[in-house]
Amino acid sequence: MLLQGKKGLITGVANKRSIAWAIAQAAHREGAQLAFTYQGERLKESVAELANSLGEGTLPLFECDVSSDSQLDSVFGGLKESFGRLDFFVHAIAFAKREELEGEFVPTSREGYRLALDISSYSLTALAQRAVPLMTEGGSIVALTYYGAEKVIPRYNVMGVAKAALEASVRYLAFDLGPKKIRVNGLSSGPVQTLAARGISGFTDMMKIVESRAPLRRNVEIAEVGNAAVFLLSPLSSGITGEILHVDCGYNILGM
Ligand code: NAD
Ligand code: 0WE
């Protein structure tokens, strides 16, 4: 029960395949009390159904499109009412226009770049600045990232730039929030077949390449990402902040 007595917010659940849902299940197993956000009306029912399936009655559920400051404000207003305090939150949100994830990085549009960085990078800071007043007993923040932040992954394009900004944000937030005993870390997952991965051309081939070359000779399981997130959210990682933890079967250590 690594998260016994902790109150946490999970963002980024879309369906049962979402990495955020694997993290929620692991955190619930470890005794955490959870609240959820969903992006829009379209996802409300799916997220409510998943949250209810945890068998803890009706959990706090908030609409939150991270491009809306007023929705962000309402989430934390609502959390103050329902939880009073917050111990952790998980950022599992990314978006770029589909056309930016096809072909080359060179033709990236100004609007496509702005949108990808607003939704996928700035949102971490927007959530953190509102969470801080509720993290009165310290806290832990975890953001999902990907290796395309560090090295070129063909077609990840503007999302790679957004994840690089997200990872730098993790470090700057960790520096500012350390004195308040709030830790901020990134979890860099290997490829997982989720809604966000579906329909990305060549994704299945990418997973085959990882399977053949990664030191563990397989792809990461979503439950392993959930367990690693619990580690970062729990006191087991009390000495770790500003870190990016790779949960990728070792793929990132390869030079060739
Ligand atoms: P997913 O589609 O299940 O989750 C993505 C989430 O982002 C969805 O819940 C969606 O509603 C949310 N989102 C998008 N735009 C939003 C907005 N404007 N406001 C609020 N929410 C918004 O896919 P996933 O793969 O579980 O992605 C979760 C995180 O994991 C992302 O940050 C992604 O970059 C990261 N990640 C994924 C992989 C992978 O291979 N699937 C690998 C490494 C990291
Ligand atoms: O972060 C991601 C994907 C995020 C994502 C996915 C989509 C698909 C649908 C962001 N925006 C959109 N926009 C859409 O319209 N990953 C880590 C998964 C991923 O995506 C890739 C990858 C990997 C890995 C895209 C190209 C190459 C590799």
mmCIF file of C-alpha atoms and ligand atoms in Angstrom:
data_model
loop_
_atom_site.group_PDB
_atom_site.id
_atom_site.type_symbol
_atom_site.label_atom_id
_atom_site.label_comp_id
_atom_site.label_asym_id
_atom_site.label_seq_id
_atom_site.Cartn_x
_atom_site.Cartn_y
_atom_site.Cartn_z
ATOM 1 C CA MET A 1 0.000 0.000 0.000
ATOM 2 C CA LEU A 2 2.570 2.536 -1.191
ATOM 3 C CA LEU A 3 0.021 5.336 -1.690
ATOM 4 C CA GLN A 4 -2.185 4.704 1.364
ATOM 5 C CA GLY A 5 -3.873 7.933 2.475
ATOM 6 C CA LYS A 6 -2.694 9.900 -0.603
ATOM 7 C CA LYS A 7 -5.052 11.969 -2.715
ATOM 8 C CA GLY A 8 -4.234 12.200 -6.407
ATOM 9 C CA LEU A 9 -5.490 13.606 -9.711
ATOM 10 C CA ILE A 10 -5.176 11.590 -12.927
ATOM 11 C CA THR A 11 -5.366 13.421 -16.262
ATOM 12 C CA GLY A 12 -5.287 11.861 -19.732
ATOM 13 C CA VAL A 13 -7.670 8.928 -19.412
ATOM 14 C CA ALA A 14 -9.521 8.424 -22.707
ATOM 15 C CA ASN A 15 -10.273 4.701 -22.576
ATOM 16 C CA LYS A 16 -9.149 1.425 -20.985
ATOM 17 C CA ARG A 17 -6.006 1.377 -23.150
ATOM 18 C CA SER A 18 -4.781 4.790 -21.914
ATOM 19 C CA ILE A 19 -1.456 4.874 -20.074
ATOM 20 C CA ALA A 20 -3.204 7.155 -17.538
ATOM 21 C CA TRP A 21 -5.691 4.366 -16.827
ATOM 22 C CA ALA A 22 -2.881 1.861 -16.164
ATOM 23 C CA ILE A 23 -1.396 4.392 -13.733
ATOM 24 C CA ALA A 24 -4.797 4.934 -12.090
ATOM 25 C CA GLN A 25 -5.267 1.186 -11.589
ATOM 26 C CA ALA A 26 -1.795 0.811 -10.049
ATOM 27 C CA ALA A 27 -2.282 3.865 -7.809
ATOM 28 C CA HIS A 28 -5.702 2.592 -6.681
ATOM 29 C CA ARG A 29 -4.232 -0.836 -5.915
ATOM 30 C CA GLU A 30 -1.694 0.926 -3.685
ATOM 31 C CA GLY A 31 -4.418 2.675 -1.695
ATOM 32 C CA ALA A 32 -4.600 6.118 -3.341
ATOM 33 C CA GLN A 33 -7.825 8.135 -3.374
ATOM 34 C CA LEU A 34 -8.285 9.324 -6.964
ATOM 35 C CA ALA A 35 -9.944 12.098 -8.951
ATOM 36 C CA PHE A 36 -10.013 12.270 -12.751
ATOM 37 C CA THR A 37 -10.220 14.835 -15.532
ATOM 38 C CA TYR A 38 -11.610 14.214 -19.016
ATOM 39 C CA GLN A 39 -10.941 16.314 -22.093
ATOM 40 C CA GLY A 40 -14.534 16.959 -23.180
ATOM 41 C CA GLU A 41 -18.147 15.779 -23.198
ATOM 42 C CA ARG A 42 -17.206 13.104 -25.782
ATOM 43 C CA LEU A 43 -15.061 11.278 -23.202
ATOM 44 C CA LYS A 44 -17.115 11.953 -20.049
ATOM 45 C CA GLU A 45 -19.042 8.683 -20.050
ATOM 46 C CA SER A 46 -16.031 6.507 -20.844
ATOM 47 C CA VAL A 47 -13.963 8.065 -18.021
ATOM 48 C CA ALA A 48 -16.884 7.969 -15.550
ATOM 49 C CA GLU A 49 -17.435 4.266 -16.306
ATOM 50 C CA LEU A 50 -13.749 3.459 -15.756
ATOM 51 C CA ALA A 51 -13.608 5.521 -12.534
ATOM 52 C CA ASN A 52 -16.753 3.772 -11.220
ATOM 53 C CA SER A 53 -15.229 0.374 -12.017
ATOM 54 C CA LEU A 54 -12.695 0.993 -9.224
ATOM 55 C CA GLY A 55 -15.590 0.325 -6.836
ATOM 56 C CA GLU A 56 -15.075 3.328 -4.575
ATOM 57 C CA GLY A 57 -18.403 4.977 -5.410
ATOM 58 C CA THR A 58 -18.562 8.182 -7.428
ATOM 59 C CA LEU A 59 -15.091 9.699 -7.640
ATOM 60 C CA PRO A 60 -14.507 13.408 -8.338
ATOM 61 C CA LEU A 61 -14.606 13.905 -12.102
ATOM 62 C CA PHE A 62 -13.855 17.207 -13.830
ATOM 63 C CA GLU A 63 -14.011 18.371 -17.434
ATOM 64 C CA CYS A 64 -10.640 19.807 -18.378
ATOM 65 C CA ASP A 65 -9.506 20.795 -21.846
ATOM 66 C CA VAL A 66 -6.031 22.092 -20.944
ATOM 67 C CA SER A 67 -6.299 24.886 -23.517
ATOM 68 C CA SER A 68 -8.930 26.512 -21.251
ATOM 69 C CA ASP A 69 -7.710 28.506 -18.231
ATOM 70 C CA SER A 70 -11.245 28.637 -16.783
ATOM 71 C CA GLN A 71 -11.611 24.835 -16.938
ATOM 72 C CA LEU A 72 -8.182 24.453 -15.290
ATOM 73 C CA ASP A 73 -9.310 26.834 -12.508
ATOM 74 C CA SER A 74 -12.548 24.873 -11.945
ATOM 75 C CA VAL A 75 -10.676 21.569 -11.603
ATOM 76 C CA PHE A 76 -8.630 22.822 -8.668
ATOM 77 C CA GLY A 77 -11.580 24.698 -7.157
ATOM 78 C CA GLY A 78 -13.492 21.407 -7.273
ATOM 79 C CA LEU A 79 -10.544 19.437 -5.849
ATOM 80 C CA LYS A 80 -10.233 21.845 -2.918
ATOM 81 C CA GLU A 81 -13.882 21.157 -2.134
ATOM 82 C CA SER A 82 -13.810 17.373 -2.552
ATOM 83 C CA PHE A 83 -10.271 16.509 -1.303
ATOM 84 C CA GLY A 84 -9.193 19.632 0.644
ATOM 85 C CA ARG A 85 -5.576 18.753 -0.155
ATOM 86 C CA LEU A 86 -3.654 17.129 -3.030
ATOM 87 C CA ASP A 87 -0.645 14.806 -2.788
ATOM 88 C CA PHE A 88 0.033 14.039 -6.441
ATOM 89 C CA PHE A 89 -1.038 14.490 -10.027
ATOM 90 C CA VAL A 90 -0.258 12.683 -13.278
ATOM 91 C CA HIS A 91 0.084 14.545 -16.602
ATOM 92 C CA ALA A 92 -0.653 12.150 -19.505
ATOM 93 C CA ILE A 93 -1.732 14.583 -22.218
ATOM 94 C CA ALA A 94 -0.340 15.124 -25.714
ATOM 95 C CA PHE A 95 -1.720 16.459 -28.956
ATOM 96 C CA ALA A 96 -0.407 17.531 -32.342
ATOM 97 C CA LYS A 97 -2.333 17.821 -35.604
ATOM 98 C CA ARG A 98 -2.226 14.547 -37.460
ATOM 99 C CA GLU A 99 -0.575 16.172 -40.499
ATOM 100 C CA GLU A 100 2.351 17.281 -38.288
ATOM 101 C CA LEU A 101 3.037 13.606 -37.446
ATOM 102 C CA GLU A 102 3.310 12.581 -41.101
ATOM 103 C CA GLY A 103 6.287 13.235 -43.329
ATOM 104 C CA GLU A 104 9.002 15.718 -42.387
ATOM 105 C CA PHE A 105 9.490 18.226 -39.545
ATOM 106 C CA VAL A 106 10.529 21.002 -41.971
ATOM 107 C CA PRO A 107 6.993 22.028 -43.067
ATOM 108 C CA THR A 108 5.683 22.354 -39.458
ATOM 109 C CA SER A 109 3.215 25.264 -39.394
ATOM 110 C CA ARG A 110 3.293 28.113 -36.858
ATOM 111 C CA GLU A 111 -0.177 27.117 -35.651
ATOM 112 C CA GLY A 112 0.711 23.408 -35.505
ATOM 113 C CA TYR A 113 3.811 24.186 -33.444
ATOM 114 C CA ARG A 114 1.870 26.514 -31.113
ATOM 115 C CA LEU A 115 -0.907 23.964 -30.591
ATOM 116 C CA ALA A 116 1.430 21.007 -29.916
ATOM 117 C CA LEU A 117 3.456 22.978 -27.349
ATOM 118 C CA ASP A 118 0.388 24.521 -25.693
ATOM 119 C CA ILE A 119 -1.426 21.196 -25.183
ATOM 120 C CA SER A 120 1.558 18.880 -24.675
ATOM 121 C CA SER A 121 4.067 21.087 -22.781
ATOM 122 C CA TYR A 122 2.629 24.297 -21.307
ATOM 123 C CA SER A 123 -0.266 22.329 -19.765
ATOM 124 C CA LEU A 124 2.121 20.753 -17.215
ATOM 125 C CA THR A 125 3.040 24.192 -15.863
ATOM 126 C CA ALA A 126 -0.594 25.356 -16.018
ATOM 127 C CA LEU A 127 -1.644 22.348 -13.898
ATOM 128 C CA ALA A 128 1.335 22.609 -11.521
ATOM 129 C CA GLN A 129 0.805 26.304 -10.677
ATOM 130 C CA ARG A 130 -2.784 25.545 -9.653
ATOM 131 C CA ALA A 131 -1.890 22.326 -7.781
ATOM 132 C CA VAL A 132 0.795 23.935 -5.598
ATOM 133 C CA PRO A 133 -1.610 25.711 -3.169
ATOM 134 C CA LEU A 134 -3.309 22.338 -2.519
ATOM 135 C CA MET A 135 -0.032 20.430 -1.973
ATOM 136 C CA THR A 136 0.284 21.621 1.607
ATOM 137 C CA GLU A 137 2.094 18.489 2.801
ATOM 138 C CA GLY A 138 4.481 18.274 -0.152
ATOM 139 C CA GLY A 139 3.670 16.369 -3.296
ATOM 140 C CA SER A 140 4.718 14.440 -6.381
ATOM 141 C CA ILE A 141 4.055 15.299 -10.017
ATOM 142 C CA VAL A 142 4.670 12.829 -12.874
ATOM 143 C CA ALA A 143 4.535 13.688 -16.597
ATOM 144 C CA LEU A 144 4.534 11.103 -19.403
ATOM 145 C CA THR A 145 7.182 11.671 -22.028
ATOM 146 C CA TYR A 146 8.859 9.831 -24.915
ATOM 147 C CA TYR A 147 12.372 9.243 -26.272
ATOM 148 C CA GLY A 148 11.584 11.433 -29.311
ATOM 149 C CA ALA A 149 12.380 14.366 -26.948
ATOM 150 C CA GLU A 150 16.036 13.301 -26.887
ATOM 151 C CA LYS A 151 16.727 11.708 -30.280
ATOM 152 C CA VAL A 152 15.107 11.911 -33.690
ATOM 153 C CA ILE A 153 12.284 9.418 -34.165
ATOM 154 C CA PRO A 154 11.087 9.788 -37.767
ATOM 155 C CA ARG A 155 7.594 11.409 -37.947
ATOM 156 C CA TYR A 156 7.421 12.236 -34.227
ATOM 157 C CA ASN A 157 8.388 15.716 -35.456
ATOM 158 C CA VAL A 158 6.817 18.621 -33.533
ATOM 159 C CA MET A 159 5.809 16.222 -30.731
ATOM 160 C CA GLY A 160 9.545 15.621 -30.159
ATOM 161 C CA VAL A 161 10.043 19.367 -29.736
ATOM 162 C CA ALA A 162 7.019 19.505 -27.398
ATOM 163 C CA LYS A 163 8.349 16.608 -25.286
ATOM 164 C CA ALA A 164 11.784 18.286 -25.103
ATOM 165 C CA ALA A 165 10.027 21.395 -23.712
ATOM 166 C CA LEU A 166 8.014 19.177 -21.350
ATOM 167 C CA GLU A 167 11.197 17.539 -20.023
ATOM 168 C CA ALA A 168 12.871 20.943 -19.515
ATOM 169 C CA SER A 169 9.692 22.114 -17.743
ATOM 170 C CA VAL A 170 9.998 19.113 -15.401
ATOM 171 C CA ARG A 171 13.462 20.353 -14.384
ATOM 172 C CA TYR A 172 12.479 24.018 -13.926
ATOM 173 C CA LEU A 173 9.356 23.069 -11.941
ATOM 174 C CA ALA A 174 11.443 20.666 -9.820
ATOM 175 C CA PHE A 175 13.872 23.506 -9.007
ATOM 176 C CA ASP A 176 11.134 25.953 -8.004
ATOM 177 C CA LEU A 177 8.967 23.467 -6.089
ATOM 178 C CA GLY A 178 11.738 21.538 -4.276
ATOM 179 C CA PRO A 179 11.682 23.894 -1.250
ATOM 180 C CA LYS A 180 7.934 23.165 -0.904
ATOM 181 C CA LYS A 181 8.764 19.419 -0.827
ATOM 182 C CA ILE A 182 7.034 18.933 -4.173
ATOM 183 C CA ARG A 183 8.887 16.570 -6.518
ATOM 184 C CA VAL A 184 8.478 16.682 -10.308
ATOM 185 C CA ASN A 185 9.613 13.860 -12.587
ATOM 186 C CA GLY A 186 9.155 12.581 -16.126
ATOM 187 C CA LEU A 187 8.390 8.984 -17.051
ATOM 188 C CA SER A 188 9.644 8.147 -20.536
ATOM 189 C CA SER A 189 7.632 5.167 -21.758
ATOM 190 C CA GLY A 190 8.510 2.940 -24.668
ATOM 191 C CA PRO A 191 5.830 2.671 -27.410
ATOM 192 C CA VAL A 192 2.434 1.359 -26.259
ATOM 193 C CA GLN A 193 -0.631 0.670 -28.478
ATOM 194 C CA THR A 194 -3.045 3.357 -27.247
ATOM 195 C CA LEU A 195 -5.615 5.626 -28.892
ATOM 196 C CA ALA A 196 -2.837 8.209 -29.390
ATOM 197 C CA ALA A 197 -0.675 5.590 -31.118
ATOM 198 C CA ARG A 198 -3.386 4.017 -33.266
ATOM 199 C CA GLY A 199 -3.336 5.083 -36.887
ATOM 200 C CA ILE A 200 0.196 6.425 -36.703
ATOM 201 C CA SER A 201 1.712 4.961 -39.834
ATOM 202 C CA GLY A 202 4.575 2.579 -39.127
ATOM 203 C CA PHE A 203 3.729 2.227 -35.405
ATOM 204 C CA THR A 204 3.511 -1.566 -35.572
ATOM 205 C CA ASP A 205 6.861 -1.712 -37.407
ATOM 206 C CA MET A 206 8.365 0.535 -34.722
ATOM 207 C CA MET A 207 7.229 -1.875 -32.026
ATOM 208 C CA LYS A 208 8.812 -4.757 -33.964
ATOM 209 C CA ILE A 209 12.123 -2.864 -34.126
ATOM 210 C CA VAL A 210 12.064 -2.229 -30.359
ATOM 211 C CA GLU A 211 11.245 -5.876 -29.716
ATOM 212 C CA SER A 212 14.200 -7.046 -31.805
ATOM 213 C CA ARG A 213 16.787 -4.573 -30.433
ATOM 214 C CA ALA A 214 15.878 -3.561 -26.849
ATOM 215 C CA PRO A 215 18.074 -5.198 -24.177
ATOM 216 C CA LEU A 216 15.004 -7.004 -22.776
ATOM 217 C CA ARG A 217 13.992 -8.069 -26.357
ATOM 218 C CA ARG A 218 10.363 -7.015 -25.908
ATOM 219 C CA ASN A 219 8.102 -3.986 -25.694
ATOM 220 C CA VAL A 220 7.142 -2.461 -22.374
ATOM 221 C CA GLU A 221 3.839 -3.583 -20.836
ATOM 222 C CA ILE A 222 1.427 -0.855 -19.848
ATOM 223 C CA ALA A 223 1.223 -2.269 -16.291
ATOM 224 C CA GLU A 224 4.990 -1.740 -15.980
ATOM 225 C CA VAL A 225 4.473 1.947 -16.763
ATOM 226 C CA GLY A 226 1.757 2.003 -14.054
ATOM 227 C CA ASN A 227 4.080 0.446 -11.494
ATOM 228 C CA ALA A 228 6.961 2.815 -12.300
ATOM 229 C CA ALA A 229 4.576 5.775 -11.969
ATOM 230 C CA VAL A 230 3.533 4.514 -8.517
ATOM 231 C CA PHE A 231 7.228 4.451 -7.567
ATOM 232 C CA LEU A 232 7.657 8.092 -8.641
ATOM 233 C CA LEU A 233 4.425 9.118 -6.864
ATOM 234 C CA SER A 234 5.293 7.287 -3.643
ATOM 235 C CA PRO A 235 7.747 7.978 -0.796
ATOM 236 C CA LEU A 236 9.959 5.180 -2.216
ATOM 237 C CA SER A 237 11.343 7.844 -4.611
ATOM 238 C CA SER A 238 11.633 10.598 -1.942
ATOM 239 C CA GLY A 239 15.184 11.523 -3.043
ATOM 240 C CA ILE A 240 14.350 11.824 -6.756
ATOM 241 C CA THR A 241 13.246 15.045 -8.477
ATOM 242 C CA GLY A 242 13.822 16.654 -11.870
ATOM 243 C CA GLU A 243 14.580 13.197 -13.241
ATOM 244 C CA ILE A 244 13.432 11.465 -16.445
ATOM 245 C CA LEU A 245 12.948 7.736 -15.771
ATOM 246 C CA HIS A 246 12.997 5.508 -18.878
ATOM 247 C CA VAL A 247 10.553 2.589 -18.770
ATOM 248 C CA ASP A 248 11.405 1.193 -22.189
ATOM 249 C CA CYS A 249 13.022 -2.249 -21.749
ATOM 250 C CA GLY A 250 16.392 -0.471 -22.061
ATOM 251 C CA TYR A 251 15.937 0.760 -25.637
ATOM 252 C CA ASN A 252 17.320 4.262 -24.865
ATOM 253 C CA ILE A 253 20.803 3.016 -23.901
ATOM 254 C CA LEU A 254 21.551 1.840 -27.446
ATOM 255 C CA GLY A 255 23.961 3.749 -29.683
ATOM 256 C CA MET A 256 23.537 1.312 -32.584
HETATM 257 P P1 NAD B 1 -4.310 8.357 -24.982
HETATM 258 O O1 NAD B 1 -4.894 8.780 -26.275
HETATM 259 O O2 NAD B 1 -4.996 7.287 -24.234
HETATM 260 O O3 NAD B 1 -4.136 9.632 -24.034
HETATM 261 C C1 NAD B 1 -3.884 10.921 -24.513
HETATM 262 C C2 NAD B 1 -4.765 11.831 -23.705
HETATM 263 O O4 NAD B 1 -4.531 13.205 -24.025
HETATM 264 C C3 NAD B 1 -6.259 11.570 -23.972
HETATM 265 O O5 NAD B 1 -6.891 11.210 -22.768
HETATM 266 C C4 NAD B 1 -6.766 12.898 -24.485
HETATM 267 O O6 NAD B 1 -8.075 13.182 -24.049
HETATM 268 C C5 NAD B 1 -5.759 13.848 -23.848
HETATM 269 N N1 NAD B 1 -5.767 15.176 -24.475
HETATM 270 C C6 NAD B 1 -5.434 15.527 -25.752
HETATM 271 N N2 NAD B 1 -5.675 16.831 -25.953
HETATM 272 C C7 NAD B 1 -6.143 17.339 -24.775
HETATM 273 C C8 NAD B 1 -6.580 18.619 -24.343
HETATM 274 N N3 NAD B 1 -6.602 19.666 -25.177
HETATM 275 N N4 NAD B 1 -6.990 18.769 -23.050
HETATM 276 C C9 NAD B 1 -7.018 17.718 -22.214
HETATM 277 N N5 NAD B 1 -6.613 16.470 -22.555
HETATM 278 C C10 NAD B 1 -6.191 16.287 -23.832
HETATM 279 O O7 NAD B 1 -2.801 7.957 -25.320
HETATM 280 P P2 NAD B 1 -1.554 7.604 -24.375
HETATM 281 O O8 NAD B 1 -0.597 6.943 -25.266
HETATM 282 O O9 NAD B 1 -1.996 6.918 -23.144
HETATM 283 O O10 NAD B 1 -0.950 9.043 -24.027
HETATM 284 C C11 NAD B 1 -0.732 9.506 -22.706
HETATM 285 C C12 NAD B 1 0.626 10.175 -22.574
HETATM 286 O O11 NAD B 1 1.634 9.195 -22.738
HETATM 287 C C13 NAD B 1 0.905 11.256 -23.606
HETATM 288 O O12 NAD B 1 1.600 12.332 -22.968
HETATM 289 C C14 NAD B 1 1.832 10.560 -24.574
HETATM 290 O O13 NAD B 1 2.676 11.474 -25.240
HETATM 291 C C15 NAD B 1 2.601 9.703 -23.618
HETATM 292 N N6 NAD B 1 3.349 8.598 -24.208
HETATM 293 C C16 NAD B 1 2.715 7.684 -25.005
HETATM 294 C C17 NAD B 1 3.450 6.633 -25.567
HETATM 295 C C18 NAD B 1 2.795 5.626 -26.480
HETATM 296 O O14 NAD B 1 3.505 4.958 -27.207
HETATM 297 N N7 NAD B 1 1.482 5.470 -26.454
HETATM 298 C C19 NAD B 1 4.815 6.525 -25.292
HETATM 299 C C20 NAD B 1 5.423 7.461 -24.462
HETATM 300 C C21 NAD B 1 4.676 8.494 -23.916
HETATM 301 O O1 0WE B 2 3.216 10.962 -27.745
HETATM 302 C C1 0WE B 2 2.851 10.103 -28.535
HETATM 303 C C2 0WE B 2 1.691 10.371 -29.478
HETATM 304 C C3 0WE B 2 0.976 11.643 -29.181
HETATM 305 C C4 0WE B 2 -0.018 12.064 -30.220
HETATM 306 C C5 0WE B 2 -0.749 11.186 -31.016
HETATM 307 C C6 0WE B 2 -1.659 11.674 -31.948
HETATM 308 C C7 0WE B 2 -2.424 10.797 -32.890
HETATM 309 C C8 0WE B 2 -3.740 11.420 -33.278
HETATM 310 C C9 0WE B 2 -0.208 13.411 -30.378
HETATM 311 N N1 0WE B 2 -1.092 13.917 -31.275
HETATM 312 C C10 0WE B 2 -1.821 13.073 -32.040
HETATM 313 N N2 0WE B 2 -2.706 13.618 -32.935
HETATM 314 C C11 0WE B 2 -3.621 12.876 -33.597
HETATM 315 O O2 0WE B 2 -4.390 13.404 -34.433
HETATM 316 N N3 0WE B 2 3.544 8.913 -28.589
HETATM 317 C C12 0WE B 2 4.740 8.764 -27.787
HETATM 318 C C13 0WE B 2 3.166 7.786 -29.464
HETATM 319 C C14 0WE B 2 3.877 7.938 -30.769
HETATM 320 O O3 0WE B 2 3.396 8.756 -31.731
HETATM 321 C C15 0WE B 2 4.296 8.721 -32.787
HETATM 322 C C16 0WE B 2 5.352 7.866 -32.465
HETATM 323 C C17 0WE B 2 5.093 7.371 -31.170
HETATM 324 C C18 0WE B 2 5.944 6.444 -30.372
HETATM 325 C C19 0WE B 2 4.250 9.391 -33.992
HETATM 326 C C20 0WE B 2 5.277 9.179 -34.917
HETATM 327 C C21 0WE B 2 6.333 8.352 -34.615
HETATM 328 C C22 0WE B 2 6.380 7.685 -33.384
#
